Tab-separated table of C-alpha atoms in Angstrom:
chain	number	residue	atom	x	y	z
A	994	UNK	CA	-16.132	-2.792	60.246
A	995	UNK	CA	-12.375	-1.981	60.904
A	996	UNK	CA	-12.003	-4.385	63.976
A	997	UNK	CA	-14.109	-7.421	62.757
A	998	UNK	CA	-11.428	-7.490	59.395
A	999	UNK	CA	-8.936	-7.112	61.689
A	1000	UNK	CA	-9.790	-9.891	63.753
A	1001	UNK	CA	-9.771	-12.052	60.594
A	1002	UNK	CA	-6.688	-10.487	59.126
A	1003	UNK	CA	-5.036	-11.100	62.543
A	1004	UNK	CA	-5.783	-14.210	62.494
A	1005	UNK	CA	-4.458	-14.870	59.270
A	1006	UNK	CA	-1.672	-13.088	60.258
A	1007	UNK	CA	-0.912	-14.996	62.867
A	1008	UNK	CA	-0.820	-18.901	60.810
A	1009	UNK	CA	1.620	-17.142	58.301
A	1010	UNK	CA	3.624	-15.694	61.933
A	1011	UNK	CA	3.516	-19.153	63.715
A	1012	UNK	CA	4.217	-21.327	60.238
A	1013	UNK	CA	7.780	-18.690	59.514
A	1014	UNK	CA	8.697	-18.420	62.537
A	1015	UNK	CA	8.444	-14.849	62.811
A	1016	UNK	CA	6.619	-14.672	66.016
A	1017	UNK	CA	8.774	-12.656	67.950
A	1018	UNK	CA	7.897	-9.572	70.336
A	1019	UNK	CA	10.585	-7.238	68.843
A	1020	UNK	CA	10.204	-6.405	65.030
A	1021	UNK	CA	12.952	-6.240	63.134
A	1022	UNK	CA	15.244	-3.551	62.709
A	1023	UNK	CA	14.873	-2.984	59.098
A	1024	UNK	CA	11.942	-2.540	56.823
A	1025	UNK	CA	13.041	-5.355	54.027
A	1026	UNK	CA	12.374	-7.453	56.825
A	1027	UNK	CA	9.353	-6.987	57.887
A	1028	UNK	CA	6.191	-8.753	55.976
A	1029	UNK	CA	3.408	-5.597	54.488
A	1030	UNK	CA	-0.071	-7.031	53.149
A	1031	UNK	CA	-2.176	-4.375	52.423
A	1032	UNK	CA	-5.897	-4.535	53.094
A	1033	UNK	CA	-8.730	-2.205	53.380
A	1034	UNK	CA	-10.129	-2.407	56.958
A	1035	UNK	CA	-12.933	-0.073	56.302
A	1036	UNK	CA	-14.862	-2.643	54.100
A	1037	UNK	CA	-17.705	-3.861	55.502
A	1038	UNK	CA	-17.821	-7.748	55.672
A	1039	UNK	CA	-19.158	-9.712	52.679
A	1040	UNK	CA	-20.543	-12.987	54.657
A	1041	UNK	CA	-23.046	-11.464	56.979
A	1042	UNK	CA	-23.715	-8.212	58.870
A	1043	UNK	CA	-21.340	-7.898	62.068
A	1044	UNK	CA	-21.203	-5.007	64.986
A	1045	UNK	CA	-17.482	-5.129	64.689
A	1046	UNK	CA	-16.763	-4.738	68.235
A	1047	UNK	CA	-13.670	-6.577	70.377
A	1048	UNK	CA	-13.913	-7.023	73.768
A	1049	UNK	CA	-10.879	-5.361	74.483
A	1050	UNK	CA	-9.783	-1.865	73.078
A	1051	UNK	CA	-5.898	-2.974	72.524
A	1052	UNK	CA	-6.971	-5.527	69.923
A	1053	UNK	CA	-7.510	-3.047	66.846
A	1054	UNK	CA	-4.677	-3.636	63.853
A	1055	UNK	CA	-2.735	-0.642	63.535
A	1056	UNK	CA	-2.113	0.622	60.164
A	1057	UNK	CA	1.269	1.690	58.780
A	1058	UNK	CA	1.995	5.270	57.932
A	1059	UNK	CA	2.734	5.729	54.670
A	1060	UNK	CA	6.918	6.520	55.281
A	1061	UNK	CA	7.067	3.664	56.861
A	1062	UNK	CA	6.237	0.948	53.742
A	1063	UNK	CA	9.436	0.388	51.395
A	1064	UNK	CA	8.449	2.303	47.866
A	1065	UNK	CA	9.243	-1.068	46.146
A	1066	UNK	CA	6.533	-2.172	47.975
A	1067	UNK	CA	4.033	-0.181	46.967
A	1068	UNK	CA	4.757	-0.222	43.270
A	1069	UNK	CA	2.778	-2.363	41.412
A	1070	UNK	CA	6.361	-3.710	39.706
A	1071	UNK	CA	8.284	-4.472	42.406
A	1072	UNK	CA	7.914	-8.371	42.278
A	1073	UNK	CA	9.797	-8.847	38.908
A	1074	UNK	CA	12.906	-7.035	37.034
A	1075	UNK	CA	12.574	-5.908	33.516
A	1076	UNK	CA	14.211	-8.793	31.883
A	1077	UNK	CA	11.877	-11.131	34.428
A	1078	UNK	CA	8.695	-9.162	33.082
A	1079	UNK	CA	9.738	-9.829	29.284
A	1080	UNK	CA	9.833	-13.344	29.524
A	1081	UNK	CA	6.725	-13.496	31.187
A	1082	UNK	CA	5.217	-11.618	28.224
A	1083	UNK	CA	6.939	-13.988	25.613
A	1084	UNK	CA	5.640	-17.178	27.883
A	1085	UNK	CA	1.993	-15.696	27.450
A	1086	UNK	CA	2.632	-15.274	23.580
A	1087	UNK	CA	3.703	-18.912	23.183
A	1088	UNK	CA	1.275	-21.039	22.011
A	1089	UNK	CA	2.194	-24.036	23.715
A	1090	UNK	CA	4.248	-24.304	26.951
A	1091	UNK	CA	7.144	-26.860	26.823
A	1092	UNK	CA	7.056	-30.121	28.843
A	1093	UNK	CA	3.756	-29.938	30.647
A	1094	UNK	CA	1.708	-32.743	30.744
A	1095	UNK	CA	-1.890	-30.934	29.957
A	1096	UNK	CA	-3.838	-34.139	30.221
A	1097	UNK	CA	-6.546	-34.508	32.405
A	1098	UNK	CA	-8.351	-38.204	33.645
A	1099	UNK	CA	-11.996	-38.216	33.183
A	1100	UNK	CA	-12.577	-37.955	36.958
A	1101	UNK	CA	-10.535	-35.227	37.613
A	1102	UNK	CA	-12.322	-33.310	34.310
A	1103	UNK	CA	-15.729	-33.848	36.122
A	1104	UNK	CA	-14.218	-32.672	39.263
A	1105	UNK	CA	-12.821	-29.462	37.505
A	1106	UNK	CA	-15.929	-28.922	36.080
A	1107	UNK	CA	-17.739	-29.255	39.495
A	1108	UNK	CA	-15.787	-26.241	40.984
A	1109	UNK	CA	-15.800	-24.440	38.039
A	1110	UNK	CA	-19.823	-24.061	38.091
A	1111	UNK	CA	-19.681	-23.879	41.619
A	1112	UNK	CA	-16.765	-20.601	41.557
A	1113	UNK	CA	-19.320	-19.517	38.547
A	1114	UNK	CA	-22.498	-19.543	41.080
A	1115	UNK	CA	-20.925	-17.273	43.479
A	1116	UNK	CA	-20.584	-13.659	42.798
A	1117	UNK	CA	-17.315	-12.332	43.308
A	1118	UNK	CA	-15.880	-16.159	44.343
A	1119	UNK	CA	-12.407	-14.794	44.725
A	1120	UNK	CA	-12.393	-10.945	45.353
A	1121	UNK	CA	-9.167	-8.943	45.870
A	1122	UNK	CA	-9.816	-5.380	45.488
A	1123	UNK	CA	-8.548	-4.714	48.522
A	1124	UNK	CA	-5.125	-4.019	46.834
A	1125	UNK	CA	-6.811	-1.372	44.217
A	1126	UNK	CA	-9.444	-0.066	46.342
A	1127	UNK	CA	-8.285	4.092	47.700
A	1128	UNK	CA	-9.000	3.247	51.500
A	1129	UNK	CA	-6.729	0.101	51.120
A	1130	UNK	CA	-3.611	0.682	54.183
A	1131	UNK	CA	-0.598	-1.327	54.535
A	1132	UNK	CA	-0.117	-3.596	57.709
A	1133	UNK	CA	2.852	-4.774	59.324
A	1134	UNK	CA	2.170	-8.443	60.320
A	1135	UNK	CA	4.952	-7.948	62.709
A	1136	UNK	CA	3.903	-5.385	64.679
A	1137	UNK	CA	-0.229	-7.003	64.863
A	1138	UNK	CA	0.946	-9.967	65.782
A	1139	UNK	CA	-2.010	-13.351	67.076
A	1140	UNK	CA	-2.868	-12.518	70.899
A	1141	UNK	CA	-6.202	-12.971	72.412
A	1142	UNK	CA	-8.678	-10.403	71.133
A	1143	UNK	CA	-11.777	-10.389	73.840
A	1144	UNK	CA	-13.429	-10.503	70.393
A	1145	UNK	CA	-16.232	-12.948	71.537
A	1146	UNK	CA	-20.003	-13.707	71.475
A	1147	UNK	CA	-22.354	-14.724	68.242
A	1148	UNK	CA	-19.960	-12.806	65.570
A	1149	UNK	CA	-16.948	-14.880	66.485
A	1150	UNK	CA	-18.879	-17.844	66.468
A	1151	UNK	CA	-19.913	-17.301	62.916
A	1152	UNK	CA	-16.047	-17.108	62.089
A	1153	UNK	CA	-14.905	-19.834	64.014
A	1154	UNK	CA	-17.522	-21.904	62.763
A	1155	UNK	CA	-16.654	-20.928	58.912
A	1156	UNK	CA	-13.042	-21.633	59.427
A	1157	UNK	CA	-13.652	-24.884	60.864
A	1158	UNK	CA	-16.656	-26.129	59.149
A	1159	UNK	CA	-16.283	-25.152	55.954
A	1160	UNK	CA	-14.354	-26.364	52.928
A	1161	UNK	CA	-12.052	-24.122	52.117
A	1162	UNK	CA	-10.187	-26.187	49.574
């Protein structure tokens, strides 16, 4: 199932690589700069059954060894400093939070409602266990950057069709 994620992760990849401005052919010399996500390309895909095969034998996402990922990112506390982490603790502990208007129109409590049963429906409507799961590598977006997979026929028309079709809002 390795390539099929990795034709989606590329892709995704590749909006965050065109958007930044990070598209270019030579990484970067350091690791700070370079942009990890970590993902478990052995998971089979949740949306339908797929033969995960490209067209082309080049287009497979290369995981990073594990020397190569910075250790602060692959602590689970490297986003926030100590002090940072207390006052996120104190803000949960407050019972109110200051100058936020928490009022809601009518409409947009129905509306909130709506996608609230709707995320409720859906098993697992937002999973991420990618991050916790053991098989879960780090990828440099850098060095898997968007090109043209080969990865064509009925499969890729189910994803192409999902990312245009559907609301993803």
């Amino acid at each position: 199932m390795g390539r099929g994620w990795g034709f989606l992760f590329g892709l995704l990849g590749a909006v965050w690589l065109l958007s930044s401005g990070h598209g270019e052919e030579q990484p970067p010399e350091t690791a700070a700069q370079r942009c990890f996500c970590q993902v478990n390309l052995k998971r089979p895909c949740p949306f339908w059954n797929d033969i995960s095969q490209c067209g082309r034998r080049d287009c497979a996402v290369k995981p990073c060894q594990s020397d190569e990922v910075p250790d602060g990112i692959k602590s689970a506390s490297y986003k926030y400093s100590e002090e940072a982490n207390n006052l996120i603790e104190e803000c949960e502990q407050a019972e109110r939070l200051g100058a936020v208007d928490e009022s809601l129109s009518e409409e947009t409590q129905k509306a909130v409602l709506q996608w609230t049963k709707h995320d409720d429906s859906s098993d697992n409507f937002c999973e991420a266990d990618d991050i916790q799961s053991p098989e879960a590598e780090y990828v440099d977006l850098l060095l898997n950057p968007e090109r043209y997979t080969g990865y064509k026929g009925p499969d890729a028309w189910k994803i192409w069709n999902v990312i245009y079709e559907e609301n993803c809002f």
